[in-house]
Each structure stands twice: as structure tokens, then as C-alpha cells.
């Protein structure tokens, strides 16, 4: 039984930490980005919620805003060889992206679940 009376922020935070947006106890993901079909704790159906490109968009936005000030501050007066800069920027970008992508997907699933607009699949 869906109970969407909680605040949107709570559903978003639960999604961010990879928990069911309804109860906050069950896991949201069965894999890196694959949501579980139903919450193991409360039975809420989550597998039919499609976040589409929203999480990728939010991840690019955040990673860009986190790394852009560093790049703008370092590149004009770069004291290091280019390969050193690349050896720092590329892993930082990949790491931030891989950390943030499932969290952003959880946030979007939380928003979609809380709004009740879960699509035509259900
Ligand atoms: Zn649950």
C-alpha cells in the first residue's frame, strides 16, 4: 500500500542513500543502477519507475559544477605538465560520475514515486 504523505525531501534523501522512498529500510537498487522490483521491507513496487535521462543530466550538471572551478582556477596558470593535470582530472571526473549517478537515480526515483507519476507501465 503506497503512502505518499511524507515530504518530497524525505523521499529524495531516501533515494539518494539508495533506500526505498516509502519506508527507508529496504534497498532501492538490485545492482549498480537497476532498481528492485519491490521493496523487500514494505513491498512497494519500485521496478516500474523510469527515471530515463534525468539522473545522467543531474550527474553531468553536478560533476561539471564541482570540477569547473578547479579547471578554471588551474588551467590559466597551470604549473604542472599536462599529463599530470590529465592524471588528476580524468580519474576525478570518473570517480565523481560513478559515485553520483546511482544517487541521482535514487533521487529521481524518489521524486517520481512521491509525485505518483510513475508512468504508464503500472
Ligand atoms: Zn520500502
Short mmCIF file of N, CA, C and O and ligand atoms in Angstrom, two decimals:
data_model
loop_
_atom_site.label_atom_id
_atom_site.label_comp_id
_atom_site.label_asym_id
_atom_site.label_seq_id
_atom_site.Cartn_x
_atom_site.Cartn_y
_atom_site.Cartn_z
N UNK A 1 0.85 -1.19 0.00
CA UNK A 1 0.00 0.00 0.00
C UNK A 1 0.88 1.24 0.00
O UNK A 1 1.73 1.40 0.86
N UNK A 2 0.70 2.06 -1.00
CA UNK A 2 1.52 3.27 -1.11
C UNK A 2 1.05 4.33 -0.12
O UNK A 2 -0.14 4.59 0.01
N UNK A 3 2.02 4.92 0.56
CA UNK A 3 1.75 6.04 1.46
C UNK A 3 2.64 7.19 1.05
O UNK A 3 3.81 7.24 1.41
N UNK A 4 2.09 8.11 0.27
CA UNK A 4 2.89 9.21 -0.25
C UNK A 4 2.65 10.50 0.52
O UNK A 4 2.75 11.59 -0.02
N UNK A 5 2.35 10.38 1.83
CA UNK A 5 2.08 11.57 2.63
C UNK A 5 3.35 12.23 3.16
O UNK A 5 3.30 13.33 3.68
N UNK A 6 4.47 11.56 3.01
CA UNK A 6 5.72 12.12 3.52
C UNK A 6 6.20 13.27 2.65
O UNK A 6 5.80 13.40 1.50
N UNK A 7 7.08 14.12 3.20
CA UNK A 7 7.61 15.23 2.41
C UNK A 7 8.43 14.73 1.22
O UNK A 7 9.05 13.67 1.29
N UNK A 8 8.42 15.53 0.16
CA UNK A 8 9.21 15.21 -1.03
C UNK A 8 10.69 15.07 -0.68
O UNK A 8 11.38 14.18 -1.18
N UNK A 9 11.16 15.96 0.19
CA UNK A 9 12.59 15.93 0.55
C UNK A 9 12.97 14.60 1.19
O UNK A 9 14.08 14.09 0.97
N UNK A 10 12.08 14.03 1.95
CA UNK A 10 12.39 12.75 2.59
C UNK A 10 12.51 11.63 1.55
O UNK A 10 13.42 10.80 1.62
N UNK A 11 11.61 11.63 0.59
CA UNK A 11 11.68 10.63 -0.49
C UNK A 11 12.96 10.81 -1.30
O UNK A 11 13.60 9.83 -1.70
N UNK A 12 13.37 12.06 -1.52
CA UNK A 12 14.59 12.34 -2.27
C UNK A 12 15.83 11.88 -1.49
O UNK A 12 16.75 11.29 -2.07
N UNK A 13 15.85 12.15 -0.21
CA UNK A 13 17.00 11.76 0.62
C UNK A 13 17.09 10.24 0.70
O UNK A 13 18.18 9.66 0.59
N UNK A 14 15.96 9.59 0.87
CA UNK A 14 15.97 8.12 0.90
C UNK A 14 16.46 7.56 -0.42
O UNK A 14 17.22 6.59 -0.44
N UNK A 15 16.05 8.15 -1.51
CA UNK A 15 16.55 7.70 -2.80
C UNK A 15 18.03 7.96 -2.95
O UNK A 15 18.77 7.12 -3.48
N UNK A 16 18.50 9.10 -2.45
CA UNK A 16 19.92 9.45 -2.55
C UNK A 16 20.79 8.42 -1.84
O UNK A 16 21.87 8.07 -2.32
N UNK A 17 20.33 7.93 -0.72
CA UNK A 17 21.12 6.95 0.03
C UNK A 17 20.82 5.52 -0.40
O UNK A 17 21.31 4.56 0.22
N UNK A 18 20.00 5.35 -1.45
CA UNK A 18 19.75 4.03 -2.01
C UNK A 18 18.75 3.21 -1.23
O UNK A 18 18.81 1.98 -1.25
N UNK A 19 17.81 3.90 -0.59
CA UNK A 19 16.77 3.20 0.17
C UNK A 19 15.41 3.44 -0.46
O UNK A 19 15.20 4.39 -1.20
N UNK A 20 14.49 2.58 -0.11
CA UNK A 20 13.11 2.70 -0.60
C UNK A 20 12.55 4.07 -0.22
O UNK A 20 12.65 4.47 0.94
N UNK A 21 11.96 4.81 -1.18
CA UNK A 21 11.44 6.14 -0.86
C UNK A 21 10.24 6.10 0.09
O UNK A 21 9.95 7.09 0.75
N UNK A 22 9.57 4.96 0.20
CA UNK A 22 8.40 4.89 1.09
C UNK A 22 8.80 4.60 2.54
O UNK A 22 8.39 5.30 3.44
N UNK A 23 9.59 3.55 2.75
CA UNK A 23 9.87 3.14 4.13
C UNK A 23 11.30 3.50 4.58
O UNK A 23 11.55 3.62 5.78
N UNK A 24 12.22 3.65 3.65
CA UNK A 24 13.59 4.00 4.00
C UNK A 24 14.39 2.83 4.55
O UNK A 24 15.54 3.01 4.94
N UNK A 25 13.82 1.63 4.57
CA UNK A 25 14.53 0.47 5.12
C UNK A 25 15.05 -0.45 4.03
O UNK A 25 16.16 -0.93 4.09
N UNK A 26 14.22 -0.76 3.06
CA UNK A 26 14.61 -1.69 2.00
C UNK A 26 15.56 -1.04 1.00
O UNK A 26 15.57 0.18 0.82
N UNK A 27 16.36 -1.87 0.35
CA UNK A 27 17.28 -1.36 -0.67
C UNK A 27 16.50 -0.94 -1.91
O UNK A 27 15.51 -1.56 -2.29
N UNK A 28 17.00 0.13 -2.55
CA UNK A 28 16.35 0.63 -3.76
C UNK A 28 16.89 -0.05 -5.01
O UNK A 28 16.17 -0.22 -5.98
N UNK A 29 18.18 -0.44 -4.96
CA UNK A 29 18.82 -0.99 -6.16
C UNK A 29 19.21 -2.45 -5.96
O UNK A 29 19.74 -2.83 -4.92
N UNK A 30 18.96 -3.24 -7.00
CA UNK A 30 19.40 -4.64 -7.01
C UNK A 30 20.81 -4.74 -7.59
O UNK A 30 21.51 -5.71 -7.34
N UNK A 31 21.22 -3.76 -8.36
CA UNK A 31 22.56 -3.69 -8.93
C UNK A 31 23.04 -2.26 -8.87
O UNK A 31 22.56 -1.48 -8.04
N UNK A 32 23.97 -1.92 -9.76
CA UNK A 32 24.51 -0.55 -9.74
C UNK A 32 23.43 0.48 -10.03
O UNK A 32 23.33 1.50 -9.34
N UNK A 33 22.63 0.24 -11.06
CA UNK A 33 21.57 1.19 -11.42
C UNK A 33 20.20 0.54 -11.56
O UNK A 33 19.22 1.22 -11.84
N UNK A 34 20.11 -0.77 -11.40
CA UNK A 34 18.84 -1.46 -11.59
C UNK A 34 18.02 -1.43 -10.31
O UNK A 34 18.45 -1.99 -9.29
N UNK A 35 16.85 -0.80 -10.36
CA UNK A 35 16.02 -0.78 -9.15
C UNK A 35 15.40 -2.14 -8.88
O UNK A 35 15.18 -2.93 -9.79
N UNK A 36 15.13 -2.41 -7.61
CA UNK A 36 14.47 -3.66 -7.25
C UNK A 36 13.03 -3.61 -7.75
O UNK A 36 12.47 -2.54 -7.95
N UNK A 37 12.45 -4.77 -7.98
CA UNK A 37 11.06 -4.81 -8.42
C UNK A 37 10.13 -4.31 -7.33
O UNK A 37 9.24 -3.50 -7.57
N UNK A 38 10.33 -4.83 -6.13
CA UNK A 38 9.53 -4.41 -4.98
C UNK A 38 10.45 -4.27 -3.78
O UNK A 38 11.42 -5.01 -3.64
N UNK A 39 10.12 -3.36 -2.91
CA UNK A 39 10.90 -3.17 -1.69
C UNK A 39 10.79 -4.42 -0.83
O UNK A 39 9.69 -4.93 -0.59
N UNK A 40 11.94 -4.91 -0.35
CA UNK A 40 11.94 -6.12 0.49
C UNK A 40 11.34 -5.85 1.86
O UNK A 40 10.87 -6.78 2.52
N UNK A 41 11.31 -4.61 2.30
CA UNK A 41 10.82 -4.30 3.64
C UNK A 41 9.32 -3.99 3.65
O UNK A 41 8.60 -4.45 4.53
N UNK A 42 8.84 -3.20 2.69
CA UNK A 42 7.43 -2.79 2.73
C UNK A 42 6.63 -3.29 1.52
O UNK A 42 5.40 -3.14 1.52
N UNK A 43 7.27 -3.83 0.51
CA UNK A 43 6.56 -4.37 -0.64
C UNK A 43 6.15 -3.35 -1.68
O UNK A 43 5.47 -3.70 -2.65
N UNK A 44 6.55 -2.11 -1.52
CA UNK A 44 6.21 -1.08 -2.51
C UNK A 44 6.86 -1.40 -3.85
O UNK A 44 8.06 -1.70 -3.91
N UNK A 45 6.10 -1.32 -4.92
CA UNK A 45 6.62 -1.57 -6.26
C UNK A 45 7.48 -0.41 -6.72
O UNK A 45 7.03 0.74 -6.74
N UNK A 46 8.72 -0.69 -7.08
CA UNK A 46 9.65 0.36 -7.49
C UNK A 46 10.26 0.09 -8.86
O UNK A 46 10.77 1.00 -9.50
N UNK A 47 10.20 -1.14 -9.32
CA UNK A 47 10.87 -1.53 -10.55
C UNK A 47 10.27 -0.91 -11.80
O UNK A 47 10.93 -0.84 -12.83
N UNK A 48 9.03 -0.46 -11.74
CA UNK A 48 8.39 0.10 -12.92
C UNK A 48 8.65 1.60 -13.08
O UNK A 48 8.28 2.18 -14.10
N UNK A 49 9.31 2.23 -12.12
CA UNK A 49 9.56 3.67 -12.20
C UNK A 49 10.75 3.92 -13.12
O UNK A 49 11.83 3.40 -12.91
N UNK A 50 10.53 4.74 -14.15
CA UNK A 50 11.56 5.02 -15.15
C UNK A 50 12.09 6.44 -14.96
O UNK A 50 11.38 7.40 -15.17
N UNK A 51 13.35 6.53 -14.58
CA UNK A 51 13.96 7.85 -14.39
C UNK A 51 14.51 8.41 -15.70
O UNK A 51 14.81 9.59 -15.79
N UNK A 52 14.63 7.57 -16.70
CA UNK A 52 15.13 7.98 -18.02
C UNK A 52 16.45 8.74 -17.94
O UNK A 52 17.36 8.29 -17.29
N UNK A 53 16.53 9.90 -18.59
CA UNK A 53 17.80 10.64 -18.67
C UNK A 53 18.02 11.62 -17.53
O UNK A 53 19.05 12.27 -17.47
N UNK A 54 17.06 11.74 -16.64
CA UNK A 54 17.18 12.70 -15.54
C UNK A 54 18.42 12.51 -14.69
O UNK A 54 19.15 13.48 -14.42
N UNK A 55 18.71 11.29 -14.24
CA UNK A 55 19.90 11.09 -13.41
C UNK A 55 21.20 11.44 -14.15
O UNK A 55 22.11 12.02 -13.55
N UNK A 56 21.30 11.11 -15.42
CA UNK A 56 22.51 11.44 -16.18
C UNK A 56 22.65 12.96 -16.30
O UNK A 56 23.74 13.51 -16.13
N UNK A 57 21.55 13.64 -16.56
CA UNK A 57 21.57 15.09 -16.65
C UNK A 57 22.03 15.71 -15.33
O UNK A 57 22.90 16.59 -15.31
N UNK A 58 21.46 15.27 -14.23
CA UNK A 58 21.81 15.82 -12.92
C UNK A 58 23.26 15.52 -12.58
O UNK A 58 23.96 16.36 -12.00
N UNK A 59 23.72 14.33 -12.94
CA UNK A 59 25.11 13.96 -12.65
C UNK A 59 26.08 14.84 -13.44
O UNK A 59 27.06 15.35 -12.88
N UNK A 60 25.81 15.04 -14.71
CA UNK A 60 26.66 15.91 -15.53
C UNK A 60 26.66 17.33 -14.97
O UNK A 60 27.71 17.97 -14.87
N UNK A 61 25.50 17.81 -14.57
CA UNK A 61 25.38 19.16 -14.01
C UNK A 61 26.24 19.28 -12.75
O UNK A 61 27.00 20.25 -12.59
N UNK A 62 26.14 18.32 -11.85
CA UNK A 62 26.88 18.39 -10.59
C UNK A 62 28.38 18.23 -10.80
O UNK A 62 29.18 18.99 -10.24
N UNK A 63 28.77 17.23 -11.58
CA UNK A 63 30.20 17.00 -11.81
C UNK A 63 30.82 18.22 -12.50
O UNK A 63 31.91 18.66 -12.13
N UNK A 64 30.11 18.79 -13.46
CA UNK A 64 30.61 19.98 -14.13
C UNK A 64 30.78 21.15 -13.19
O UNK A 64 31.79 21.86 -13.23
N UNK A 65 29.81 21.34 -12.30
CA UNK A 65 29.89 22.46 -11.35
C UNK A 65 30.92 22.22 -10.26
O UNK A 65 31.43 23.17 -9.67
N UNK A 66 31.22 20.98 -9.96
CA UNK A 66 32.25 20.68 -8.96
C UNK A 66 33.64 20.86 -9.57
O UNK A 66 34.53 21.44 -8.94
N UNK A 67 33.84 20.39 -10.79
CA UNK A 67 35.17 20.42 -11.39
C UNK A 67 35.48 21.71 -12.16
O UNK A 67 36.66 22.06 -12.31
N UNK A 68 34.47 22.41 -12.64
CA UNK A 68 34.72 23.62 -13.44
C UNK A 68 35.52 24.68 -12.67
O UNK A 68 36.47 25.24 -13.24
N UNK A 69 35.19 24.98 -11.42
CA UNK A 69 36.00 25.99 -10.71
C UNK A 69 37.46 25.57 -10.59
O UNK A 69 38.36 26.41 -10.70
N UNK A 70 37.69 24.29 -10.37
CA UNK A 70 39.08 23.79 -10.30
C UNK A 70 39.79 23.99 -11.63
O UNK A 70 40.91 24.49 -11.68
N UNK A 71 39.11 23.62 -12.70
CA UNK A 71 39.73 23.76 -14.02
C UNK A 71 39.96 25.23 -14.37
O UNK A 71 41.02 25.59 -14.88
N UNK A 72 38.99 26.07 -14.08
CA UNK A 72 39.14 27.48 -14.40
C UNK A 72 40.22 28.14 -13.56
O UNK A 72 40.87 29.09 -13.98
N UNK A 73 40.43 27.62 -12.35
CA UNK A 73 41.45 28.17 -11.49
C UNK A 73 42.85 27.66 -11.82
O UNK A 73 43.84 28.36 -11.64
N UNK A 74 42.94 26.46 -12.34
CA UNK A 74 44.25 25.83 -12.58
C UNK A 74 44.74 26.05 -14.00
O UNK A 74 45.92 26.34 -14.22
N UNK A 75 43.87 25.91 -14.97
CA UNK A 75 44.31 25.91 -16.38
C UNK A 75 45.02 27.19 -16.83
O UNK A 75 46.02 27.10 -17.55
N UNK A 76 44.58 28.38 -16.45
CA UNK A 76 45.28 29.57 -16.96
C UNK A 76 46.75 29.65 -16.51
O UNK A 76 47.60 30.14 -17.25
N UNK A 77 47.06 29.19 -15.34
CA UNK A 77 48.44 29.25 -14.83
C UNK A 77 48.90 27.85 -14.44
O UNK A 77 49.44 27.66 -13.35
N UNK A 78 48.69 26.89 -15.29
CA UNK A 78 48.99 25.50 -14.97
C UNK A 78 50.50 25.31 -14.73
O UNK A 78 51.30 25.41 -15.65
N UNK A 79 50.89 25.04 -13.48
CA UNK A 79 52.31 24.86 -13.19
C UNK A 79 52.80 23.44 -13.48
O UNK A 79 54.00 23.21 -13.48
N UNK A 80 51.87 22.51 -13.71
CA UNK A 80 52.23 21.11 -13.91
C UNK A 80 52.21 20.75 -15.38
O UNK A 80 51.55 21.39 -16.18
N UNK A 81 52.91 19.67 -15.75
CA UNK A 81 52.77 19.17 -17.13
C UNK A 81 51.33 18.74 -17.38
O UNK A 81 50.60 18.37 -16.46
N UNK A 82 50.94 18.76 -18.65
CA UNK A 82 49.56 18.42 -19.00
C UNK A 82 49.19 17.01 -18.57
O UNK A 82 48.06 16.76 -18.18
N UNK A 83 50.14 16.08 -18.64
CA UNK A 83 49.80 14.71 -18.28
C UNK A 83 49.48 14.60 -16.79
O UNK A 83 48.66 13.77 -16.38
N UNK A 84 50.08 15.42 -15.96
CA UNK A 84 49.76 15.41 -14.53
C UNK A 84 48.33 15.92 -14.32
O UNK A 84 47.56 15.34 -13.56
N UNK A 85 48.01 16.99 -15.01
CA UNK A 85 46.65 17.53 -14.91
C UNK A 85 45.63 16.50 -15.39
O UNK A 85 44.60 16.28 -14.74
N UNK A 86 45.92 15.84 -16.51
CA UNK A 86 45.01 14.81 -17.02
C UNK A 86 44.92 13.63 -16.06
O UNK A 86 43.85 13.05 -15.88
N UNK A 87 46.05 13.29 -15.42
CA UNK A 87 46.05 12.17 -14.48
C UNK A 87 45.23 12.48 -13.23
O UNK A 87 44.82 11.56 -12.52
N UNK A 88 44.97 13.74 -12.99
CA UNK A 88 44.13 14.12 -11.84
C UNK A 88 42.68 14.30 -12.29
O UNK A 88 41.75 13.80 -11.64
N UNK A 89 42.48 15.00 -13.39
CA UNK A 89 41.12 15.36 -13.82
C UNK A 89 40.32 14.15 -14.29
O UNK A 89 39.15 14.00 -13.93
N UNK A 90 40.92 13.29 -15.07
CA UNK A 90 40.17 12.15 -15.62
C UNK A 90 39.69 11.21 -14.51
O UNK A 90 38.50 10.88 -14.45
N UNK A 91 40.56 10.77 -13.59
CA UNK A 91 40.05 9.92 -12.51
C UNK A 91 39.05 10.65 -11.60
O UNK A 91 38.08 10.03 -11.15
N UNK A 92 39.25 11.94 -11.37
CA UNK A 92 38.30 12.69 -10.53
C UNK A 92 36.94 12.74 -11.20
O UNK A 92 35.90 12.55 -10.55
N UNK A 93 36.93 12.97 -12.50
CA UNK A 93 35.66 13.02 -13.23
C UNK A 93 34.96 11.67 -13.21
O UNK A 93 33.76 11.58 -12.94
N UNK A 94 35.71 10.61 -13.49
CA UNK A 94 35.12 9.27 -13.50
C UNK A 94 34.62 8.88 -12.11
O UNK A 94 33.51 8.33 -11.96
N UNK A 95 35.41 9.17 -11.10
CA UNK A 95 35.02 8.80 -9.73
C UNK A 95 33.75 9.55 -9.31
O UNK A 95 32.81 8.94 -8.80
N UNK A 96 33.74 10.85 -9.52
CA UNK A 96 32.55 11.63 -9.15
C UNK A 96 31.32 11.15 -9.92
O UNK A 96 30.24 11.02 -9.35
N UNK A 97 31.50 10.86 -11.21
CA UNK A 97 30.37 10.41 -12.02
C UNK A 97 29.83 9.07 -11.51
O UNK A 97 28.62 8.90 -11.35
N UNK A 98 30.74 8.13 -11.24
CA UNK A 98 30.30 6.81 -10.80
C UNK A 98 29.69 6.85 -9.40
O UNK A 98 28.83 6.03 -9.08
N UNK A 99 30.12 7.78 -8.58
CA UNK A 99 29.54 7.92 -7.23
C UNK A 99 28.17 8.58 -7.31
O UNK A 99 27.22 8.16 -6.65
N UNK A 100 28.06 9.63 -8.12
CA UNK A 100 26.83 10.42 -8.13
C UNK A 100 25.70 9.81 -8.96
O UNK A 100 24.53 10.02 -8.64
N UNK A 101 26.02 9.07 -10.02
CA UNK A 101 24.97 8.57 -10.92
C UNK A 101 23.90 7.73 -10.21
O UNK A 101 22.71 8.01 -10.34
N UNK A 102 24.27 6.70 -9.42
CA UNK A 102 23.20 5.95 -8.74
C UNK A 102 22.47 6.79 -7.70
O UNK A 102 21.26 6.59 -7.48
N UNK A 103 23.15 7.74 -7.09
CA UNK A 103 22.49 8.59 -6.10
C UNK A 103 21.48 9.50 -6.77
O UNK A 103 20.38 9.72 -6.24
N UNK A 104 21.84 10.03 -7.93
CA UNK A 104 20.89 10.88 -8.66
C UNK A 104 19.72 10.06 -9.18
O UNK A 104 18.58 10.52 -9.20
N UNK A 105 19.98 8.82 -9.57
CA UNK A 105 18.87 7.96 -9.99
C UNK A 105 17.94 7.71 -8.82
O UNK A 105 16.73 7.73 -8.97
N UNK A 106 18.50 7.50 -7.64
CA UNK A 106 17.68 7.32 -6.44
C UNK A 106 16.85 8.55 -6.14
O UNK A 106 15.68 8.46 -5.78
N UNK A 107 17.45 9.73 -6.31
CA UNK A 107 16.71 10.98 -6.09
C UNK A 107 15.55 11.09 -7.08
O UNK A 107 14.42 11.40 -6.69
N UNK A 108 15.81 10.79 -8.35
CA UNK A 108 14.75 10.89 -9.36
C UNK A 108 13.66 9.85 -9.11
O UNK A 108 12.47 10.13 -9.27
N UNK A 109 14.04 8.64 -8.71
CA UNK A 109 13.02 7.64 -8.39
C UNK A 109 12.19 8.11 -7.20
O UNK A 109 10.97 7.95 -7.18
N UNK A 110 12.85 8.73 -6.21
CA UNK A 110 12.12 9.26 -5.07
C UNK A 110 11.13 10.35 -5.47
O UNK A 110 10.00 10.37 -5.01
N UNK A 111 11.57 11.24 -6.36
CA UNK A 111 10.69 12.32 -6.84
C UNK A 111 9.51 11.74 -7.61
O UNK A 111 8.35 12.11 -7.38
N UNK A 112 9.80 10.82 -8.52
CA UNK A 112 8.74 10.23 -9.34
C UNK A 112 7.77 9.44 -8.47
O UNK A 112 6.56 9.53 -8.62
N UNK A 113 8.31 8.67 -7.55
CA UNK A 113 7.46 7.87 -6.66
C UNK A 113 6.58 8.79 -5.82
O UNK A 113 5.38 8.58 -5.70
N UNK A 114 7.17 9.84 -5.24
CA UNK A 114 6.41 10.75 -4.37
C UNK A 114 5.33 11.49 -5.14
O UNK A 114 4.24 11.74 -4.63
N UNK A 115 5.62 11.83 -6.41
CA UNK A 115 4.64 12.57 -7.20
C UNK A 115 3.48 11.69 -7.64
O UNK A 115 2.43 12.19 -8.02
N UNK A 116 3.70 10.39 -7.63
CA UNK A 116 2.65 9.47 -8.08
C UNK A 116 2.60 9.33 -9.58
O UNK A 116 1.77 8.59 -10.11
N UNK A 117 3.45 10.03 -10.29
CA UNK A 117 3.51 9.96 -11.76
C UNK A 117 4.47 8.85 -12.15
O UNK A 117 5.57 9.13 -12.65
N UNK A 118 4.09 7.63 -11.94
CA UNK A 118 5.01 6.52 -12.13
C UNK A 118 4.98 5.97 -13.55
O UNK A 118 5.60 4.96 -13.83
N UNK A 119 4.29 6.64 -14.45
CA UNK A 119 4.32 6.22 -15.84
C UNK A 119 3.21 5.25 -16.18
O UNK A 119 2.42 4.86 -15.35
N UNK A 120 3.21 4.85 -17.45
CA UNK A 120 2.13 4.00 -17.94
C UNK A 120 2.42 2.53 -17.75
O UNK A 120 1.61 1.70 -18.11
N UNK A 121 3.61 2.22 -17.22
CA UNK A 121 3.96 0.81 -17.06
C UNK A 121 3.14 0.15 -15.98
O UNK A 121 3.03 -1.05 -15.90
N UNK A 122 2.55 0.96 -15.08
CA UNK A 122 1.75 0.38 -14.00
C UNK A 122 0.42 1.09 -13.88
O UNK A 122 0.34 2.28 -13.98
ZN1 LIG B 1 10.03 0.09 1.35
#
